[in-house]
Coordinates of C-alpha atoms in Angstrom, one line a residue:
Chain A
M24 CA -12.6 12.4 -20.5
A25 CA -13.2 8.8 -20.0
S26 CA -14.4 7.0 -23.1
R27 CA -17.5 4.8 -23.2
T28 CA -15.6 2.0 -25.0
T29 CA -13.0 1.8 -22.2
F30 CA -15.8 2.0 -19.6
L31 CA -17.7 -0.9 -21.2
A32 CA -14.5 -2.9 -21.6
I33 CA -13.6 -2.6 -17.9
N34 CA -17.1 -3.5 -17.0
F35 CA -17.1 -6.6 -19.2
L36 CA -13.8 -7.6 -17.6
Y37 CA -15.4 -7.2 -14.2
L38 CA -18.4 -9.2 -15.4
M39 CA -16.1 -12.0 -16.5
I40 CA -14.2 -12.1 -13.2
V41 CA -17.2 -11.8 -11.0
G42 CA -19.4 -14.1 -13.1
S43 CA -16.9 -16.9 -13.2
M44 CA -16.3 -16.6 -9.4
V45 CA -20.0 -16.6 -8.6
Y46 CA -20.5 -19.6 -10.9
A47 CA -17.5 -21.4 -9.2
A48 CA -18.8 -20.5 -5.7
Y49 CA -22.0 -22.5 -6.2
Y50 CA -19.9 -25.6 -6.4
Y51 CA -17.9 -25.0 -3.2
G52 CA -21.1 -24.8 -1.1
G53 CA -21.4 -24.2 2.6
E54 CA -19.0 -21.8 4.3
A55 CA -16.6 -21.7 1.4
S56 CA -19.2 -20.0 -0.8
I57 CA -21.2 -17.9 1.5
V58 CA -19.2 -14.6 1.4
S59 CA -18.3 -15.1 -2.3
L60 CA -22.1 -15.3 -3.1
V61 CA -23.1 -12.6 -0.6
I62 CA -20.7 -10.2 -2.3
G63 CA -20.6 -11.7 -5.8
V64 CA -24.3 -11.8 -6.7
P65 CA -25.1 -8.1 -5.9
T66 CA -21.9 -7.0 -7.6
L67 CA -22.9 -9.0 -10.7
V68 CA -26.3 -7.3 -10.7
M69 CA -24.6 -3.9 -10.3
I70 CA -22.2 -4.6 -13.2
L71 CA -25.0 -5.7 -15.5
F72 CA -26.8 -2.5 -14.6
A73 CA -23.7 -0.4 -15.3
I74 CA -23.2 -2.1 -18.7
G75 CA -26.9 -1.6 -19.6
Y76 CA -26.5 2.1 -18.5
G77 CA -23.4 2.4 -20.6
F78 CA -25.1 1.0 -23.7
L79 CA -28.3 3.0 -23.3
N80 CA -26.5 6.3 -22.8
G81 CA -24.5 6.3 -26.0
S82 CA -22.6 9.5 -25.2
E83 CA -19.5 10.2 -23.3
S84 CA -21.6 11.6 -20.5
A85 CA -22.6 8.0 -19.6
V86 CA -19.4 7.8 -17.7
K87 CA -19.0 10.1 -14.8
P88 CA -15.5 11.1 -13.8
A89 CA -14.0 9.2 -10.9
D90 CA -11.4 10.1 -8.3
T91 CA -8.4 9.5 -10.6
E92 CA -9.9 10.8 -13.8
E93 CA -7.7 13.9 -13.9
L94 CA -4.6 11.8 -13.8
A95 CA -5.2 9.9 -16.9
T96 CA -4.9 12.1 -19.9
A97 CA -2.5 10.3 -22.2
P98 CA -3.7 9.5 -25.7
W99 CA -4.5 5.8 -26.2
S100 CA -2.1 5.3 -29.2
R101 CA 0.9 6.4 -27.2
A102 CA -0.2 4.5 -24.1
A103 CA -0.5 1.4 -26.2
L104 CA 3.0 1.9 -27.4
V105 CA 4.3 2.2 -23.8
G106 CA 2.3 -0.9 -22.9
A107 CA 3.9 -2.7 -25.8
W108 CA 7.4 -1.7 -24.6
L109 CA 6.6 -3.0 -21.1
L110 CA 5.2 -6.3 -22.5
G111 CA 8.4 -6.6 -24.6
F112 CA 10.5 -6.0 -21.5
L113 CA 8.5 -8.7 -19.7
I114 CA 9.1 -11.2 -22.5
L115 CA 12.8 -10.4 -22.5
V116 CA 12.9 -11.0 -18.8
F117 CA 11.3 -14.4 -19.2
L118 CA 13.7 -15.3 -22.0
I119 CA 17.1 -13.9 -21.0
G120 CA 16.6 -12.8 -17.3
F121 CA 16.9 -9.5 -15.6
Y122 CA 20.6 -8.9 -16.0
A123 CA 20.5 -9.0 -19.8
S124 CA 17.1 -7.5 -20.4
V125 CA 17.4 -4.5 -18.1
P126 CA 20.2 -2.9 -20.1
I127 CA 18.7 -3.9 -23.4
F128 CA 15.3 -2.4 -22.4
A129 CA 16.9 0.8 -21.0
L130 CA 19.1 1.3 -24.1
G131 CA 16.3 0.5 -26.5
Y132 CA 13.7 2.7 -24.8
L133 CA 16.0 5.7 -24.3
K134 CA 17.4 5.5 -27.9
L135 CA 14.1 4.8 -29.8
Q136 CA 11.5 6.3 -27.6
G137 CA 13.4 9.0 -25.8
K138 CA 15.6 9.9 -28.8
S139 CA 18.6 10.2 -26.4
S140 CA 22.2 10.2 -27.6
W141 CA 24.0 6.9 -27.7
F142 CA 26.3 8.1 -24.9
V143 CA 23.4 8.9 -22.6
A144 CA 21.5 5.7 -23.4
M145 CA 24.5 3.5 -23.0
T146 CA 25.7 5.2 -19.8
T147 CA 22.2 5.0 -18.2
A148 CA 21.8 1.3 -19.2
A149 CA 25.2 0.5 -17.7
L150 CA 24.5 2.4 -14.5
L151 CA 21.1 0.8 -14.1
W152 CA 22.5 -2.6 -14.5
A153 CA 25.3 -1.9 -12.0
V154 CA 22.9 -0.5 -9.4
L155 CA 20.6 -3.5 -9.7
Y156 CA 23.5 -5.9 -9.6
L157 CA 25.2 -4.2 -6.6
S158 CA 22.1 -3.6 -4.6
F159 CA 20.1 -6.8 -5.1
E160 CA 22.8 -9.4 -5.9
Q161 CA 25.7 -8.2 -3.8
L162 CA 24.2 -6.2 -1.0
M163 CA 21.0 -8.2 -0.4
G164 CA 22.3 -11.5 -1.6
Q165 CA 19.2 -12.0 -3.8
E166 CA 19.6 -14.1 -6.9
L167 CA 17.7 -12.6 -9.8
F168 CA 15.9 -14.6 -12.5
R169 CA 18.3 -15.7 -15.2
G170 CA 15.8 -16.4 -18.0
I171 CA 14.7 -19.7 -19.5
F172 CA 17.1 -19.3 -22.5
F173 CA 20.2 -19.1 -20.3
R174 CA 18.9 -21.8 -18.0
A175 CA 18.3 -24.1 -21.0
L176 CA 21.8 -23.5 -22.2
V177 CA 23.6 -23.7 -18.9
P178 CA 21.4 -25.6 -16.4
N179 CA 23.2 -24.3 -13.3
F180 CA 23.4 -20.8 -14.6
Chain B
M137 CA 4.1 3.5 35.2
F138 CA 7.3 5.3 34.4
E139 CA 9.5 2.8 36.1
G140 CA 12.5 2.1 34.0
L141 CA 12.3 5.3 32.0
G142 CA 15.4 6.8 33.4
G143 CA 17.5 3.7 32.8
A144 CA 16.1 3.4 29.3
S145 CA 17.1 7.0 28.5
F146 CA 20.7 6.2 29.2
S147 CA 20.7 3.4 26.6
L148 CA 20.1 5.9 23.9
F149 CA 23.5 7.3 24.4
E150 CA 25.4 4.0 24.3
P151 CA 27.5 4.2 21.1
Q152 CA 26.5 0.8 19.7
A153 CA 22.8 1.3 20.3
A154 CA 22.8 4.8 18.9
A155 CA 24.7 3.6 15.8
A156 CA 22.2 0.8 15.3
L157 CA 19.3 3.3 15.6
F158 CA 20.9 5.6 13.1
A159 CA 21.8 2.8 10.7
G160 CA 18.3 1.3 11.0
S161 CA 16.7 4.6 10.1
I162 CA 18.8 5.0 7.0
I163 CA 18.2 1.4 6.0
G164 CA 14.5 1.7 6.6
L165 CA 14.2 4.9 4.5
I166 CA 16.1 3.3 1.6
F167 CA 14.2 0.0 1.7
G168 CA 10.9 1.8 2.1
C169 CA 11.6 3.9 -1.1
I170 CA 12.1 0.8 -3.3
P171 CA 8.7 -0.4 -4.6
G172 CA 7.9 -3.9 -3.6
I173 CA 10.5 -4.0 -0.8
G174 CA 9.9 -2.5 2.6
G175 CA 10.9 -2.5 6.2
I176 CA 9.8 -6.1 6.7
Q177 CA 12.2 -7.4 4.1
A178 CA 15.0 -5.3 5.6
M179 CA 14.2 -6.7 9.1
A180 CA 13.9 -10.3 7.8
M181 CA 17.2 -9.9 6.0
L182 CA 19.0 -8.5 8.9
L183 CA 17.5 -10.7 11.6
P184 CA 20.2 -13.4 11.5
F185 CA 22.9 -10.9 11.9
T186 CA 21.5 -9.6 15.2
F187 CA 21.4 -12.9 17.0
S188 CA 24.8 -12.3 18.5
W189 CA 24.2 -8.7 19.4
E190 CA 23.1 -7.1 22.7
P191 CA 19.2 -7.2 22.8
I192 CA 19.0 -3.5 23.0
T193 CA 21.2 -2.9 20.0
A194 CA 19.2 -5.4 18.0
V195 CA 15.9 -3.8 19.1
Y196 CA 17.2 -0.4 18.2
L197 CA 18.2 -1.5 14.7
F198 CA 14.6 -2.8 14.2
C199 CA 13.1 0.3 15.7
G200 CA 15.1 2.4 13.2
I201 CA 13.9 0.3 10.3
M202 CA 10.3 0.3 11.4
G203 CA 10.2 4.0 12.1
A204 CA 11.7 5.0 8.8
A205 CA 10.4 2.5 6.2
D206 CA 6.9 3.9 6.1
L207 CA 8.2 7.4 5.5
G208 CA 10.5 6.0 2.8
G209 CA 7.5 4.5 1.1
S210 CA 5.7 7.8 1.1
I211 CA 8.6 9.4 -0.9
S212 CA 8.1 7.1 -3.9
A213 CA 4.3 7.3 -3.4
I214 CA 4.5 11.1 -3.7
L215 CA 7.1 11.4 -6.4
L216 CA 6.3 8.4 -8.6
N217 CA 2.8 7.3 -7.6
T218 CA 4.5 4.1 -6.5
P219 CA 3.7 3.1 -3.0
G220 CA 7.1 2.0 -1.7
T221 CA 5.2 -0.2 0.8
P222 CA 1.6 -1.3 0.8
V223 CA 0.9 1.0 3.8
N224 CA 1.5 4.1 1.6
V225 CA -1.2 3.4 -0.9
A226 CA -3.5 6.3 0.3
T227 CA -0.5 8.7 0.1
C228 CA -0.5 8.3 -3.7
F229 CA -4.1 9.6 -4.0
D230 CA -3.2 13.2 -3.1
G231 CA 0.5 13.2 -2.7
H232 CA 1.2 12.4 -6.4
P233 CA -1.3 14.9 -7.8
M234 CA 0.5 17.5 -5.6
A235 CA 3.8 16.5 -7.2
R236 CA 2.3 16.7 -10.6
R237 CA 1.3 20.3 -10.1
G238 CA 4.8 21.2 -8.9
E239 CA 4.3 20.8 -5.1
A240 CA 6.4 17.8 -4.6
A241 CA 8.6 19.4 -1.9
K242 CA 5.5 20.6 0.0
A243 CA 4.0 17.1 -0.2
L244 CA 7.2 15.6 1.1
G245 CA 7.4 18.2 3.9
I246 CA 3.8 17.3 4.8
S247 CA 4.6 13.6 4.8
A248 CA 7.7 13.9 6.9
S249 CA 6.1 16.1 9.6
A250 CA 2.7 14.3 9.6
S251 CA 4.6 11.0 10.0
L252 CA 6.6 12.3 12.9
L253 CA 3.6 13.8 14.7
G254 CA 1.5 10.7 14.0
A255 CA 4.2 8.5 15.5
F256 CA 4.5 10.7 18.6
F257 CA 0.7 10.5 19.0
G258 CA 0.7 6.8 18.7
L259 CA 3.6 6.3 21.2
F260 CA 2.1 8.9 23.6
L261 CA -1.1 6.9 23.7
L262 CA 0.8 3.7 24.0
A263 CA 2.6 5.1 27.1
L264 CA -0.7 6.2 28.6
L265 CA -2.7 3.1 27.7
I266 CA -0.3 0.3 28.2
Q267 CA -1.6 -0.5 31.6
V268 CA -5.3 -0.3 30.8
M269 CA -5.7 -1.3 27.2
R270 CA -7.3 -4.7 27.7
P271 CA -10.9 -3.5 27.3
I272 CA -10.1 -1.7 24.1
V273 CA -8.8 -4.8 22.5
L274 CA -11.6 -6.9 23.8
A275 CA -14.2 -4.5 22.4
F276 CA -13.2 -5.5 18.9
G277 CA -14.4 -9.1 18.4
H278 CA -14.8 -10.8 15.0
A279 CA -18.2 -9.2 14.4
E280 CA -16.9 -5.7 15.1
I281 CA -14.0 -6.3 12.8
F282 CA -16.4 -7.4 10.0
W283 CA -18.4 -4.3 10.4
L284 CA -15.3 -2.1 10.5
V285 CA -14.3 -3.6 7.1
L286 CA -17.7 -3.0 5.7
F287 CA -17.6 0.5 7.0
A288 CA -14.3 1.1 5.3
L289 CA -15.7 -0.2 2.0
V290 CA -18.9 1.7 2.1
S291 CA -17.1 4.8 3.1
T292 CA -14.6 4.6 0.2
A293 CA -17.4 3.7 -2.2
T294 CA -19.3 6.8 -1.3
I295 CA -16.2 9.1 -1.6
S296 CA -15.5 8.1 -5.1
Q297 CA -16.6 11.1 -7.2
G298 CA -18.4 9.0 -9.8
S299 CA -21.6 7.1 -9.0
L300 CA -21.9 5.2 -5.8
L301 CA -22.7 2.2 -8.0
Y302 CA -19.2 2.2 -9.6
G303 CA -17.6 2.5 -6.1
L304 CA -19.6 -0.5 -4.8
I305 CA -18.8 -2.5 -8.0
A306 CA -15.1 -1.8 -7.5
G307 CA -15.3 -2.7 -3.8
G308 CA -17.1 -6.0 -4.6
V309 CA -14.6 -6.9 -7.3
G310 CA -11.8 -6.1 -4.8
I311 CA -13.2 -8.4 -2.2
L312 CA -13.8 -11.2 -4.6
L313 CA -10.2 -10.9 -5.9
S314 CA -8.9 -11.2 -2.4
L315 CA -10.8 -14.5 -1.9
I316 CA -8.8 -16.2 -4.6
G317 CA -6.5 -19.0 -3.3
L318 CA -6.3 -20.8 0.1
S319 CA -9.0 -19.6 2.4
E320 CA -7.8 -19.1 6.0
A321 CA -11.3 -19.5 7.3
T322 CA -12.2 -22.8 5.5
G323 CA -8.9 -24.3 4.5
L324 CA -10.2 -24.7 0.9
I325 CA -8.3 -23.6 -2.2
R326 CA -10.8 -21.6 -4.3
F327 CA -11.1 -19.7 -7.6
T328 CA -7.6 -20.7 -8.9
M329 CA -8.8 -22.1 -12.2
G330 CA -6.3 -24.9 -11.8
S331 CA -3.3 -22.5 -11.4
E332 CA -0.8 -23.4 -8.7
Y333 CA 0.4 -19.8 -8.8
L334 CA -2.9 -18.7 -7.4
W335 CA -2.9 -21.1 -4.4
D336 CA -1.6 -18.3 -2.1
G337 CA -4.0 -15.8 -3.7
L338 CA -3.2 -12.7 -5.7
P339 CA -0.1 -11.4 -4.1
L340 CA -0.6 -7.9 -2.5
V341 CA 2.7 -6.2 -3.5
P342 CA 2.7 -7.1 -7.2
F343 CA -0.9 -6.1 -7.3
F344 CA -0.2 -2.7 -5.9
V345 CA 3.0 -2.1 -7.8
G346 CA 1.1 -2.9 -11.0
L347 CA -1.9 -0.9 -10.2
F348 CA -0.1 2.2 -9.1
A349 CA 3.5 2.2 -10.4
I350 CA 3.0 0.6 -13.8
G351 CA -0.5 2.0 -14.4
E352 CA 0.9 5.5 -13.7
L353 CA 4.1 4.9 -15.6
I354 CA 2.1 4.1 -18.7
D355 CA 0.2 7.3 -18.3
Y356 CA 3.1 9.7 -17.8
S357 CA 5.3 8.0 -20.3
A358 CA 2.6 8.3 -22.9
R359 CA 2.1 12.0 -22.0
G360 CA 5.8 12.7 -22.2
G361 CA 7.4 15.8 -20.6
T362 CA 8.0 15.5 -16.9
I363 CA 6.0 14.1 -14.0
A364 CA 5.3 17.6 -12.7
T365 CA 3.1 19.3 -15.3
E366 CA 4.0 22.7 -13.9
R367 CA 7.5 24.1 -13.4
F368 CA 8.7 24.7 -9.9
T369 CA 11.8 25.5 -8.0
A370 CA 12.7 22.8 -5.5
S371 CA 13.3 25.0 -2.4
L372 CA 13.4 24.6 1.3
K373 CA 10.5 27.0 1.4
G374 CA 8.4 24.4 -0.3
V375 CA 9.3 21.8 2.3
W376 CA 8.7 24.3 5.1
D377 CA 5.3 25.1 3.6
G378 CA 4.5 21.5 3.9
V379 CA 5.5 21.4 7.6
V380 CA 3.3 24.5 8.2
E381 CA 0.4 22.9 6.3
V382 CA 0.3 20.1 8.8
F383 CA -0.2 22.5 11.7
R384 CA -3.0 24.2 9.7
H385 CA -5.1 21.0 10.0
P386 CA -4.7 19.9 13.6
G387 CA -8.2 18.2 13.5
C388 CA -7.1 16.1 10.5
L389 CA -3.8 15.2 12.2
L390 CA -5.4 14.2 15.5
R391 CA -8.3 12.3 13.9
S392 CA -6.1 10.3 11.6
S393 CA -3.5 9.6 14.3
A394 CA -6.3 8.3 16.6
I395 CA -7.7 6.1 13.8
G396 CA -4.2 4.8 13.1
T397 CA -3.5 4.0 16.7
L398 CA -6.9 2.3 17.1
I399 CA -6.4 0.1 14.0
G400 CA -2.9 -0.7 15.1
I401 CA -4.2 -1.9 18.4
I402 CA -6.6 -4.4 16.8
P403 CA -4.5 -7.5 16.0
G404 CA -4.6 -8.8 12.5
I405 CA -6.1 -5.9 10.6
G406 CA -2.7 -4.8 9.4
G407 CA -1.0 -1.5 8.5
E408 CA -2.4 -1.5 5.0
T409 CA -5.8 -0.7 6.5
A410 CA -5.0 2.3 8.7
N411 CA -4.1 4.8 6.0
L412 CA -7.1 3.9 3.8
I413 CA -9.6 4.2 6.6
A414 CA -8.1 7.4 7.9
Y415 CA -8.1 8.8 4.3
S416 CA -11.8 7.9 3.7
V417 CA -12.9 9.3 7.1
E418 CA -11.0 12.5 6.2
V419 CA -12.8 12.8 2.9
H420 CA -16.1 12.4 4.6
S421 CA -15.4 14.9 7.2
S422 CA -14.3 17.5 4.6
K423 CA -16.6 20.3 3.4
D424 CA -15.0 19.8 0.0
P425 CA -14.7 16.1 -0.7
G426 CA -14.3 16.7 -4.4
S427 CA -10.9 18.2 -3.8
F428 CA -9.5 14.8 -2.6
G429 CA -7.7 12.7 -5.1
K430 CA -6.6 15.9 -6.8
G431 CA -3.9 17.0 -4.5
N432 CA -5.6 18.0 -1.2
P433 CA -2.8 18.2 1.5
R434 CA -5.2 16.8 4.0
G435 CA -5.2 13.5 2.1
V436 CA -1.4 13.2 2.6
I437 CA -1.7 14.2 6.3
A438 CA -4.4 11.7 7.0
S439 CA -2.6 8.8 5.3
E440 CA 0.9 9.5 6.8
A441 CA -0.3 10.3 10.3
A442 CA -2.4 7.2 10.4
N443 CA 0.5 5.1 9.0
D444 CA 3.0 6.1 11.7
S445 CA 0.6 6.2 14.6
K446 CA -0.6 2.7 13.9
D447 CA 2.8 1.4 15.1
G448 CA 2.2 2.8 18.6
G449 CA -1.1 0.9 18.6
A450 CA 0.5 -2.3 17.2
L451 CA 3.3 -2.1 19.8
L452 CA 0.6 -1.9 22.5
T453 CA -0.8 -5.3 21.8
T454 CA 2.6 -6.7 21.0
L455 CA 4.0 -5.5 24.4
S456 CA 0.9 -6.0 26.5
F457 CA -0.2 -9.4 25.3
G458 CA 2.6 -10.7 23.2
I459 CA 0.2 -10.7 20.3
P460 CA 2.0 -9.3 17.2
G461 CA -0.6 -7.3 15.2
S462 CA 1.5 -7.3 12.0
I463 CA 4.5 -9.1 10.4
A464 CA 6.8 -6.3 11.5
M465 CA 5.7 -6.8 15.1
A466 CA 6.1 -10.6 14.8
L467 CA 9.7 -10.0 13.7
L468 CA 10.3 -7.6 16.6
L469 CA 8.8 -10.3 18.9
S470 CA 11.2 -12.8 17.5
I471 CA 14.1 -10.6 18.6
F472 CA 12.7 -10.7 22.2
I473 CA 12.4 -14.4 22.1
V474 CA 15.9 -15.0 20.6
H475 CA 17.4 -12.8 23.3
G476 CA 15.4 -14.3 26.2
V477 CA 13.4 -11.2 26.9
P478 CA 10.0 -12.2 28.4
T479 CA 7.0 -11.6 26.2
G480 CA 3.3 -11.0 26.9
P481 CA 2.1 -9.4 30.1
R482 CA 5.3 -10.5 31.9
L483 CA 7.3 -8.1 29.7
I484 CA 5.7 -5.0 31.3
T485 CA 6.1 -6.3 34.9
E486 CA 9.5 -8.0 34.6
A487 CA 11.3 -5.8 32.1
P488 CA 9.9 -2.3 32.1
I489 CA 13.2 -0.9 31.2
F490 CA 13.1 -2.8 27.9
V491 CA 9.6 -1.4 27.1
W492 CA 10.8 2.1 27.6
T493 CA 14.0 1.5 25.7
L494 CA 11.8 0.3 22.8
L495 CA 9.5 3.3 23.0
L496 CA 12.3 5.9 23.2
G497 CA 14.2 4.2 20.4
Y498 CA 11.1 4.4 18.3
V499 CA 10.7 8.1 19.0
V500 CA 14.3 8.8 18.1
A501 CA 14.0 6.6 14.9
N502 CA 11.0 8.5 13.7
T503 CA 12.7 11.8 14.4
Y504 CA 15.8 10.7 12.4
A505 CA 13.6 9.6 9.6
S506 CA 11.7 12.8 9.4
I507 CA 14.8 14.9 9.6
F508 CA 16.4 12.9 6.7
G509 CA 13.1 13.2 4.9
L510 CA 12.9 17.0 5.4
I511 CA 16.5 17.6 4.4
G512 CA 16.3 15.3 1.4
A513 CA 12.8 16.5 0.2
K514 CA 14.2 19.5 -1.7
Y515 CA 16.5 17.3 -3.7
L516 CA 14.1 14.3 -4.0
A517 CA 11.5 16.6 -5.5
M518 CA 13.7 17.3 -8.4
I519 CA 12.9 13.8 -9.7
T520 CA 9.6 15.2 -10.9
Q521 CA 11.5 17.5 -13.2
V522 CA 13.4 14.7 -14.9
P523 CA 12.1 13.9 -18.4
V524 CA 9.8 10.8 -18.1
Y525 CA 11.5 8.9 -20.9
F526 CA 14.5 8.8 -18.7
L527 CA 12.6 7.6 -15.7
T528 CA 10.5 5.0 -17.5
P529 CA 13.2 2.3 -17.8
V530 CA 14.5 3.0 -14.3
I531 CA 11.1 2.8 -12.6
A532 CA 10.0 -0.2 -14.7
S533 CA 13.2 -2.1 -14.0
V534 CA 13.3 -1.3 -10.2
S535 CA 9.6 -2.2 -9.9
L536 CA 9.9 -5.5 -11.7
V537 CA 13.1 -6.5 -10.0
G538 CA 11.8 -5.4 -6.5
T539 CA 8.6 -7.4 -7.0
Y540 CA 10.6 -10.5 -8.1
V541 CA 12.9 -10.4 -5.2
L542 CA 10.1 -10.4 -2.7
R543 CA 9.0 -14.0 -3.5
Q544 CA 11.4 -15.1 -6.2
N545 CA 8.5 -15.8 -8.4
I546 CA 8.7 -14.7 -12.0
W547 CA 4.9 -14.9 -12.4
D548 CA 4.7 -12.0 -10.0
V549 CA 6.5 -9.9 -12.6
A550 CA 4.0 -10.8 -15.2
L551 CA 1.2 -10.0 -12.8
V552 CA 2.7 -6.5 -12.2
V553 CA 2.7 -5.7 -16.0
V554 CA -0.8 -7.1 -16.6
V555 CA -2.4 -5.4 -13.5
G556 CA -0.6 -2.2 -14.6
I557 CA -2.2 -2.2 -18.0
V558 CA -5.6 -3.0 -16.5
G559 CA -5.1 -0.3 -13.8
F560 CA -4.4 2.3 -16.5
A561 CA -7.5 1.2 -18.4
I562 CA -9.6 1.5 -15.2
R563 CA -8.4 5.1 -14.7
R564 CA -9.2 5.8 -18.4
A565 CA -12.6 4.4 -17.9
G566 CA -13.3 6.9 -15.2
M567 CA -13.9 4.2 -12.6
P568 CA -12.6 4.4 -9.1
L569 CA -9.5 2.5 -7.9
L570 CA -9.8 3.2 -4.1
P571 CA -12.7 0.9 -3.3
L572 CA -11.0 -1.8 -5.4
V573 CA -7.9 -1.5 -3.3
I574 CA -9.7 -1.5 0.0
G575 CA -11.8 -4.5 -1.0
F576 CA -8.7 -6.3 -2.1
V577 CA -6.8 -5.6 1.1
L578 CA -9.7 -6.3 3.5
G579 CA -11.7 -9.0 1.7
N580 CA -10.0 -11.9 3.4
L581 CA -10.3 -10.4 6.8
A582 CA -14.0 -9.7 6.2
E583 CA -14.6 -13.3 5.2
K584 CA -12.7 -14.7 8.2
S585 CA -14.4 -12.4 10.7
F586 CA -17.8 -13.2 9.1
L587 CA -17.4 -17.0 9.3
I588 CA -15.9 -17.0 12.8
T589 CA -18.8 -14.9 14.1
L590 CA -21.2 -17.3 12.5
R591 CA -19.4 -20.3 14.0
I592 CA -19.3 -18.7 17.5
H593 CA -23.1 -18.2 17.4
D594 CA -23.9 -21.6 15.9
G595 CA -24.9 -20.1 12.5
A596 CA -27.1 -17.5 14.0
Y597 CA -26.8 -14.0 12.6
V598 CA -27.6 -12.3 15.9
G599 CA -23.9 -12.3 16.7
F600 CA -23.4 -9.5 14.2
F601 CA -25.7 -7.1 16.0
D602 CA -25.2 -7.7 19.7
S603 CA -22.6 -5.1 20.6
A604 CA -22.5 -1.3 20.9
V605 CA -19.4 -1.1 18.6
S606 CA -21.2 -3.1 15.9
F607 CA -24.3 -1.0 16.2
V608 CA -22.3 2.3 15.8
L609 CA -20.5 1.0 12.8
I610 CA -23.7 -0.2 11.1
V611 CA -25.5 3.1 11.7
I612 CA -22.6 5.1 10.3
S613 CA -22.3 2.9 7.2
A614 CA -26.0 3.1 6.6
A615 CA -26.0 6.9 7.1
L616 CA -23.2 7.3 4.6
I617 CA -25.1 5.4 1.9
V618 CA -28.4 7.3 2.6
H619 CA -26.5 10.6 2.5
K620 CA -24.9 9.8 -0.8
V621 CA -28.2 8.7 -2.4
L622 CA -30.1 11.7 -1.1
K623 CA -27.3 14.0 -2.3
S624 CA -27.5 12.6 -5.8
V625 CA -31.3 12.8 -5.8
V626 CA -31.2 16.4 -4.7
K627 CA -28.6 17.2 -7.4
R628 CA -31.0 15.9 -10.1

């Protein structure tokens, strides 16, 4: 079941996005703002209504299930942990690039989160690295991001 | 009308052309499967290699890729809730829930057969209409396109099982997000908050990969176990059940194929729209709309049939007028130009054999793709039985790398992760994603059509109401809202 806190959090996020865009649209004026205002103002009103409704109905039933409700059943604590892993992976990519971070992430995730054996974790990490390298770099000729750390060390890396 | 058909048939048996068609189908299927990368990238990558080829061989390679990429995208949409290409978004809605309840093979069977039949439908109409299609294209001016977009939004907002209010909010937010960046209609850069990254707007592929692939990845990784929550045996029977299921819903197949073809005909709307509109129409025409989004096979049929039939429609405008309705068609047209093949209305009169060659190639390419899909479905479905902790690093890595490769922009990778986390929260909040997606895909088109209509009529709004097509779209949209409101009032 969807939680009221999450429902309100998403609506506040929507409020922030739509509110700032409507505010900015006033300054563009003319044609540049017309559609933004025509869509933005009613959406803003509806979001405020939804937030008010969420606050007034202090129970879980304030939020009616939507089309994807049945798909999301994972507990928040575990979802936050997976989210943290992904953010960690993203930071690693920024720092040391794809080729170094992909095997590190795969190895770390499989070993710590999946409780796999060293052999399975290392083999998977190596295979994943090889597949990415062969398919993207060799086959498609696409240069992957090398990371700011390596770029700083070796400018032409 | 059938002038050149005989000559074109022979070209299918030329070894080089046949090999190009076969290779193109495999390349398209593989590229379609990889999230973030699709047939367009494969075509763009291979375009320079084809300059020295015979025109027919080059066209067959492209036919193979175009015919197979959408089906490839549906495979990852069904198995991993990751639309391989943006045109497979609607396949996720019911295809993945089917996979989660142990019906992956059936969903893949549905996808392969609906794609094939949809493509045949589109191409059949193309062959019939190619001489007389001018009035159809001309019936859709800017005002009509604007109302079509609005119809799509209203229709998806009303099918969201929650309140109509949440559907409309999501649609509004989607449209506003699509307006970020350089406006095609006004030439102004808007809502970027000073960020150069946003000058081109929020990129479509990272947005979708984040919303669907990463959002879903967080969910099933946190749940643990396997993607399929129920055990199943990946058998050919499951695949066959999927094929049979398509024939149980001929109305759905024909409706969605017709919608796909029509949307394909209208230049500039794009393939991303066809599957979403067909899906929402299917939900509305169903006696049990509540079953959609939870693994209703008709959802997969609608999306995939529309996806593949739209190419027939898009080819119609590309071949008849030389107006490419999509990026894929623009790339195809570039092959014509490079090889000195006439384009526009001259193509049909001066090179009918080339037109038929293209159509036949496309038919064969779709057949190859569906055969590969049906044969492979049994084995591909086993992915849903692999422990998710094993899939998480693989899917995360491929999604992030695939997204990066598309534009070589590292901020796209950050966007994928951020949108993924927000997408997961939206699901958890019980709010609908579909209107958000539709609004995001169609928002720019809506603005452009709206402003051009106003300009054409010197700022008068009468231009929005002066055609029969507009009138019909307005009446249907209003009826949908009234129906939804009345239904909820009666329920209370």
